Backbone as JSON, one array per atom type, in Angstrom:
{
  "sequence": "MRKYILSLAVIGMLLITVMGIQSCYSNVSMETAQYAVNGQKLYTTHCQNCHGAKGEGLGKLYPPLTDSTFLNKQRAQLACIVKHGIRGPLQVNGKTYDGIMPGNAKLNTVEIAYILTYITTTFGNSTSTYTQEEVVKNLENCKK",
  "N": [[0.28, 35.19, 9.88], [-1.44, 34.05, 8.21], [-0.19, 31.27, 7.35], [-0.87, 29.6, 9.57], [-3.52, 29.35, 8.81], [-3.95, 28.66, 7.19], [-2.34, 25.75, 8.4], [-4.34, 24.9, 10.08], [-6.12, 24.11, 8.11], [-5.63, 22.37, 6.31], [-5.23, 20.36, 8.64], [-7.42, 20.09, 9.08], [-9.02, 18.89, 7.16], [-7.43, 16.72, 6.07], [-8.04, 14.98, 8.73], [-11.03, 15.27, 8.59], [-10.75, 13.33, 5.51], [-9.17, 11.94, 6.53], [-11.37, 10.24, 8.93], [-13.47, 9.68, 7.37], [-12.73, 8.23, 5.75], [-12.46, 6.05, 7.71], [-15.34, 5.81, 8.84], [-15.9, 4.31, 6.58], [-15.25, 2.19, 6.83], [-15.75, 0.12, 9.14], [-14.66, -1.36, 10.86], [-11.97, -0.27, 11.11], [-8.8, 0.9, 12.4], [-7.81, 4.1, 13.91], [-5.14, 4.41, 13.32], [-5.02, 2.66, 11.25], [-6.64, 3.75, 9.3], [-4.86, 5.97, 9.37], [-2.73, 5.57, 8.29], [-3.36, 4.47, 5.85], [-4.05, 6.7, 4.68], [-2.31, 8.24, 4.69], [-0.7, 6.4, 2.06], [-2.18, 6.12, 0.21], [-1.65, 8.26, -1.59], [0.95, 8.0, -2.1], [0.27, 5.18, -3.37], [-0.24, 6.8, -5.38], [1.66, 8.16, -6.46], [3.85, 5.55, -6.57], [3.05, 3.34, -7.76], [0.25, 3.26, -9.26], [0.67, 3.71, -12.28], [0.61, 1.11, -13.45], [-0.41, -0.44, -11.35], [-3.25, 0.54, -11.29], [-5.46, 2.76, -10.53], [-7.35, 1.4, -9.33], [-6.86, -0.24, -8.55], [-6.51, -2.35, -10.66], [-5.12, -3.88, -12.56], [-3.29, -4.66, -15.6], [-3.84, -5.8, -17.91], [-2.83, -8.44, -19.45], [0.52, -7.84, -18.77], [0.4, -6.57, -15.41], [-0.34, -7.57, -12.58], [-3.32, -7.81, -10.16], [-4.33, -5.47, -8.18], [-6.14, -6.85, -6.41], [-6.53, -9.13, -5.23], [-7.81, -11.18, -2.12], [-6.95, -13.43, -1.2], [-4.39, -13.77, -2.54], [-3.07, -11.67, -0.82], [-3.36, -11.98, 1.56], [-2.08, -14.28, 1.88], [0.44, -13.96, 0.66], [1.51, -11.94, 2.35], [4.03, -11.46, 3.99], [5.85, -11.28, 1.44], [5.38, -8.88, 0.87], [6.88, -6.7, 1.25], [8.76, -7.32, 0.67], [8.41, -7.31, -1.97], [8.24, -4.56, -2.85], [9.87, -3.63, -2.17], [12.05, -4.45, -3.09], [11.75, -5.6, -5.6], [10.01, -7.96, -8.44], [10.44, -10.57, -10.25], [9.42, -13.42, -12.75], [7.46, -16.16, -13.42], [4.21, -14.9, -11.82], [1.21, -16.51, -10.12], [-1.42, -15.16, -10.08], [-5.07, -14.21, -8.89], [-5.6, -16.54, -10.23], [-4.37, -16.57, -12.58], [-1.55, -16.28, -14.76], [0.98, -13.77, -14.46], [3.75, -13.06, -15.68], [6.29, -11.06, -15.6], [8.61, -8.28, -15.44], [8.15, -6.89, -12.24], [9.92, -3.73, -11.26], [11.61, -2.54, -8.4], [11.23, -0.73, -5.63], [13.43, 1.19, -4.62], [13.87, 3.52, -3.1], [12.37, 4.02, -1.15], [11.58, 4.62, 2.18], [10.72, 2.23, 5.07], [8.51, 3.29, 6.39], [7.03, 4.34, 4.29], [6.76, 2.38, 3.08], [5.49, 0.47, 4.65], [2.75, 2.29, 4.68], [1.65, 2.19, 2.28], [1.56, -0.26, 1.67], [-0.37, -0.99, 3.69], [-2.74, 1.13, 2.82], [-3.24, -0.89, 0.49], [-3.75, -3.15, 0.85], [-6.29, -2.81, 2.59], [-7.39, -1.02, 1.17], [-8.08, -2.59, -1.27], [-7.63, -5.14, -1.03], [-9.15, -6.09, 1.32], [-8.67, -6.31, 3.85], [-8.84, -5.1, 7.53], [-6.07, -4.95, 9.19], [-3.5, -2.61, 10.11], [-0.55, -2.54, 8.17], [2.26, -2.82, 9.49], [5.23, -0.27, 9.59], [7.07, -2.26, 11.67], [6.75, -4.56, 11.3], [7.28, -4.08, 8.64], [9.94, -3.65, 8.24], [10.9, -6.31, 9.62], [9.57, -8.59, 8.13], [11.88, -7.88, 5.73], [13.73, -8.07, 6.36], [13.79, -10.91, 6.39], [14.12, -11.09, 3.47], [13.97, -13.39, 0.43], [16.49, -12.83, -1.68]],
  "CA": [[-1.45, 34.14, 10.28], [-2.05, 33.41, 6.76], [0.25, 30.46, 7.14], [-1.34, 29.31, 10.61], [-4.92, 29.18, 8.98], [-3.46, 27.36, 5.93], [-2.07, 24.76, 8.21], [-5.01, 24.5, 10.26], [-7.71, 24.13, 7.16], [-5.12, 20.95, 6.0], [-4.72, 19.49, 9.47], [-8.95, 19.75, 9.69], [-9.4, 18.14, 6.07], [-6.91, 15.8, 6.54], [-8.91, 14.63, 10.08], [-12.16, 14.38, 7.41], [-10.32, 12.57, 5.44], [-9.5, 10.16, 7.95], [-12.79, 10.42, 9.62], [-14.37, 9.89, 6.05], [-11.82, 6.47, 5.55], [-13.25, 4.97, 9.07], [-16.32, 5.19, 8.92], [-15.92, 3.45, 5.34], [-14.36, 0.47, 7.53], [-16.46, -0.11, 10.42], [-13.55, -2.5, 11.48], [-10.42, 0.21, 10.8], [-8.69, 1.35, 13.86], [-8.14, 5.2, 13.58], [-4.47, 4.33, 12.96], [-5.25, 2.02, 10.58], [-6.64, 5.01, 9.24], [-4.06, 6.82, 9.05], [-1.47, 4.56, 7.56], [-3.85, 4.03, 4.43], [-4.86, 8.05, 4.09], [-0.5, 8.08, 4.14], [-0.53, 5.05, 1.6], [-2.55, 6.21, -1.19], [-0.93, 9.8, -1.84], [2.82, 7.17, -2.35], [0.33, 4.67, -4.02], [-0.59, 7.24, -6.37], [3.01, 8.17, -7.01], [4.98, 4.7, -7.2], [2.24, 2.59, -8.47], [-0.24, 2.91, -10.06], [0.79, 3.65, -13.1], [0.85, -0.26, -13.24], [-1.69, -1.73, -11.19], [-3.93, 1.24, -12.33], [-6.73, 3.7, -10.01], [-8.73, 0.82, -8.01], [-5.77, -1.99, -8.54], [-6.89, -3.83, -11.28], [-3.69, -4.16, -13.07], [-2.92, -3.94, -16.64], [-4.46, -7.07, -19.05], [-1.27, -9.25, -18.92], [1.42, -6.82, -17.84], [0.62, -6.12, -14.36], [-1.43, -7.85, -11.73], [-4.45, -6.94, -9.8], [-3.71, -5.88, -6.32], [-7.83, -7.17, -5.79], [-6.46, -11.2, -4.4], [-7.47, -11.08, -1.12], [-6.32, -13.93, -0.82], [-3.04, -13.75, -2.66], [-2.93, -10.73, -0.27], [-2.62, -12.54, 2.87], [-0.93, -15.77, 1.39], [1.8, -13.6, 0.22], [1.29, -10.47, 3.35], [5.41, -11.84, 4.17], [6.2, -11.38, 1.11], [4.73, -7.8, -0.4], [7.57, -5.84, 1.56], [9.81, -7.38, -0.26], [7.65, -6.82, -3.48], [7.66, -3.81, -3.32], [11.26, -2.66, -2.42], [12.71, -5.51, -4.51], [10.25, -6.38, -7.18], [9.83, -9.78, -8.94], [10.87, -10.83, -11.26], [9.28, -14.5, -13.31], [5.53, -15.72, -12.86], [3.7, -14.83, -10.3], [-0.01, -16.57, -9.55], [-2.88, -14.06, -9.25], [-6.55, -14.6, -9.29], [-5.78, -17.79, -11.05], [-3.64, -16.29, -13.56], [-0.68, -16.13, -14.95], [1.9, -13.0, -14.39], [5.67, -13.12, -15.56], [7.05, -9.75, -16.36], [9.06, -7.8, -14.29], [8.01, -5.18, -10.64], [10.69, -2.74, -10.83], [11.75, -2.05, -6.56], [11.12, 0.87, -5.64], [14.17, 1.71, -3.91], [14.04, 4.52, -2.41], [11.04, 3.83, -0.55], [11.93, 3.82, 3.34], [9.5, 1.23, 5.8], [7.06, 3.38, 6.7], [6.69, 4.37, 3.51], [6.29, 0.78, 2.17], [4.41, 0.41, 5.28], [1.41, 2.36, 4.24], [1.65, 1.72, 0.54], [0.61, -1.65, 2.08], [-1.45, -1.13, 4.23], [-3.63, 1.1, 1.57], [-3.46, -1.74, -0.94], [-5.0, -4.39, 2.08], [-7.2, -2.3, 3.7], [-8.52, -1.07, -0.4], [-7.99, -3.73, -2.17], [-7.68, -6.72, -0.07], [-10.55, -6.34, 2.75], [-8.67, -6.89, 5.34], [-9.07, -4.02, 8.5], [-5.07, -4.23, 10.41], [-2.44, -1.97, 9.77], [0.72, -3.38, 8.23], [3.1, -1.73, 10.31], [6.19, -0.55, 9.92], [7.8, -3.57, 12.53], [5.97, -6.21, 10.26], [7.87, -3.98, 7.25], [11.59, -4.07, 8.62], [10.94, -8.16, 9.83], [9.48, -9.46, 6.87], [12.31, -7.23, 4.51], [15.19, -9.08, 6.51], [13.89, -12.36, 5.76], [13.65, -11.62, 1.64], [14.94, -14.01, 0.02], [16.98, -12.34, -2.87]],
  "C": [[-1.48, 33.89, 9.21], [-1.83, 31.52, 6.59], [-0.6, 29.45, 8.7], [-3.05, 29.25, 10.1], [-4.68, 28.48, 7.98], [-3.59, 25.8, 6.17], [-3.29, 23.94, 8.74], [-6.61, 24.34, 9.11], [-6.82, 23.09, 6.42], [-5.18, 19.94, 6.7], [-6.69, 19.39, 9.35], [-9.3, 18.71, 7.92], [-8.69, 17.34, 5.87], [-7.75, 14.83, 7.59], [-10.81, 14.15, 9.1], [-11.64, 13.91, 6.45], [-10.29, 11.6, 5.67], [-10.32, 9.11, 8.58], [-13.2, 9.96, 8.98], [-13.86, 8.16, 5.66], [-12.71, 5.44, 6.59], [-14.43, 4.79, 9.33], [-16.12, 4.41, 7.47], [-15.51, 1.64, 6.39], [-14.62, 0.37, 8.44], [-15.36, -0.63, 12.14], [-12.09, -1.66, 11.55], [-9.89, 0.62, 12.03], [-8.28, 2.56, 12.75], [-6.03, 4.85, 12.88], [-3.89, 3.63, 11.96], [-5.23, 3.1, 9.46], [-6.05, 5.92, 8.63], [-2.87, 6.07, 7.58], [-2.09, 4.54, 5.94], [-4.14, 5.81, 3.38], [-3.74, 8.91, 3.31], [-0.57, 7.63, 2.78], [-1.11, 5.25, 0.26], [-1.84, 7.16, -1.44], [0.65, 8.58, -2.68], [1.46, 6.09, -2.97], [0.08, 4.67, -5.27], [0.26, 7.3, -7.43], [4.08, 7.51, -7.73], [4.23, 3.63, -7.88], [1.28, 2.19, -9.08], [-0.71, 3.21, -11.27], [0.96, 2.82, -13.94], [-0.19, -1.14, -13.19], [-2.74, -0.67, -11.46], [-4.5, 1.71, -10.45], [-7.27, 2.57, -8.79], [-8.23, -0.48, -7.82], [-6.03, -3.04, -9.17], [-6.03, -4.2, -12.25], [-3.95, -3.69, -14.0], [-2.91, -5.35, -17.45], [-3.56, -7.43, -18.17], [-0.31, -8.61, -18.25], [1.41, -6.95, -16.63], [-0.62, -7.28, -13.66], [-2.34, -7.01, -10.77], [-3.87, -7.38, -8.89], [-5.45, -6.1, -6.06], [-7.18, -8.91, -5.08], [-7.01, -10.6, -3.18], [-6.87, -11.99, -0.84], [-5.24, -14.59, -1.35], [-2.32, -12.62, -1.47], [-2.18, -10.87, 1.05], [-2.38, -13.65, 2.94], [0.19, -14.27, 1.71], [2.77, -12.28, 1.35], [3.21, -10.04, 3.45], [6.17, -11.1, 3.16], [6.08, -9.59, 0.22], [5.79, -7.25, 0.16], [8.24, -5.69, 0.59], [9.26, -6.93, -2.33], [7.94, -5.52, -4.09], [9.43, -2.83, -3.16], [12.6, -3.55, -3.03], [12.94, -5.79, -5.9], [10.38, -7.1, -6.91], [9.93, -9.62, -10.21], [10.2, -12.62, -11.51], [7.93, -14.53, -13.09], [5.14, -16.24, -11.56], [1.91, -14.98, -10.94], [-1.49, -15.74, -8.65], [-4.24, -14.16, -9.35], [-6.69, -15.46, -9.84], [-5.17, -17.63, -12.35], [-2.45, -15.92, -13.09], [0.7, -15.38, -14.97], [3.32, -12.77, -14.9], [5.79, -12.02, -16.37], [7.52, -9.4, -15.44], [8.78, -6.47, -13.62], [9.32, -4.7, -10.88], [10.68, -2.74, -9.16], [11.63, -0.6, -6.74], [12.12, 1.1, -4.39], [15.1, 2.4, -2.32], [13.19, 5.26, -1.35], [11.74, 3.22, 0.86], [10.65, 2.78, 4.05], [8.85, 2.01, 6.09], [6.79, 4.06, 5.76], [5.5, 3.22, 2.55], [4.47, 0.33, 3.79], [3.38, 0.79, 5.04], [0.94, 2.32, 3.1], [0.71, 0.54, 0.88], [-0.65, -2.0, 2.49], [-2.66, -0.45, 3.84], [-3.88, 0.11, 0.29], [-4.41, -2.97, 0.1], [-5.88, -3.95, 2.36], [-8.42, -1.83, 2.29], [-8.73, -1.4, -0.52], [-8.28, -4.79, -1.47], [-9.15, -6.56, 0.98], [-10.06, -6.49, 3.67], [-8.4, -5.19, 5.91], [-7.96, -3.69, 9.8], [-4.62, -3.53, 9.78], [-0.78, -3.09, 9.45], [1.84, -2.26, 8.11], [4.62, -1.87, 10.26], [7.23, -1.41, 11.1], [7.33, -4.39, 11.77], [6.93, -5.72, 9.28], [9.27, -4.82, 7.82], [11.63, -6.09, 9.28], [11.55, -8.53, 8.15], [11.17, -8.77, 5.25], [14.06, -7.63, 5.02], [14.81, -10.08, 6.49], [13.38, -11.94, 4.21], [14.47, -12.4, 1.51], [15.38, -13.31, -1.71], [18.25, -13.52, -4.38]]
}
């Protein structure tokens, strides 16, 4: 009985969180809001140490994730960057970053979709879901 009540409480809290995110982004679908909620925890675990809680980056070491123009122009490469990392100069928000970002090879396509939806909707002002199908397609086209 306790497990049942605890499960209901967790589901209720998740629904309230999704509804809260959706109300903040009135143009965001329920699917996008759900992806973003799932992506937030993954972002905190895998990305926040370098890119910051608000996607602000870390000085000249790690670029911010708040440049909507960059996120839109590089959308097809974002899954590749998350999965395989990136090295070499990168222009973000008018600044050059020349560090090495290690890949997160253990993340599966759904997890990458969640993270990218969280980043693009929370920091990049997008209203669309970065779908698992988009991740699969973009990973197939990665330049290694």
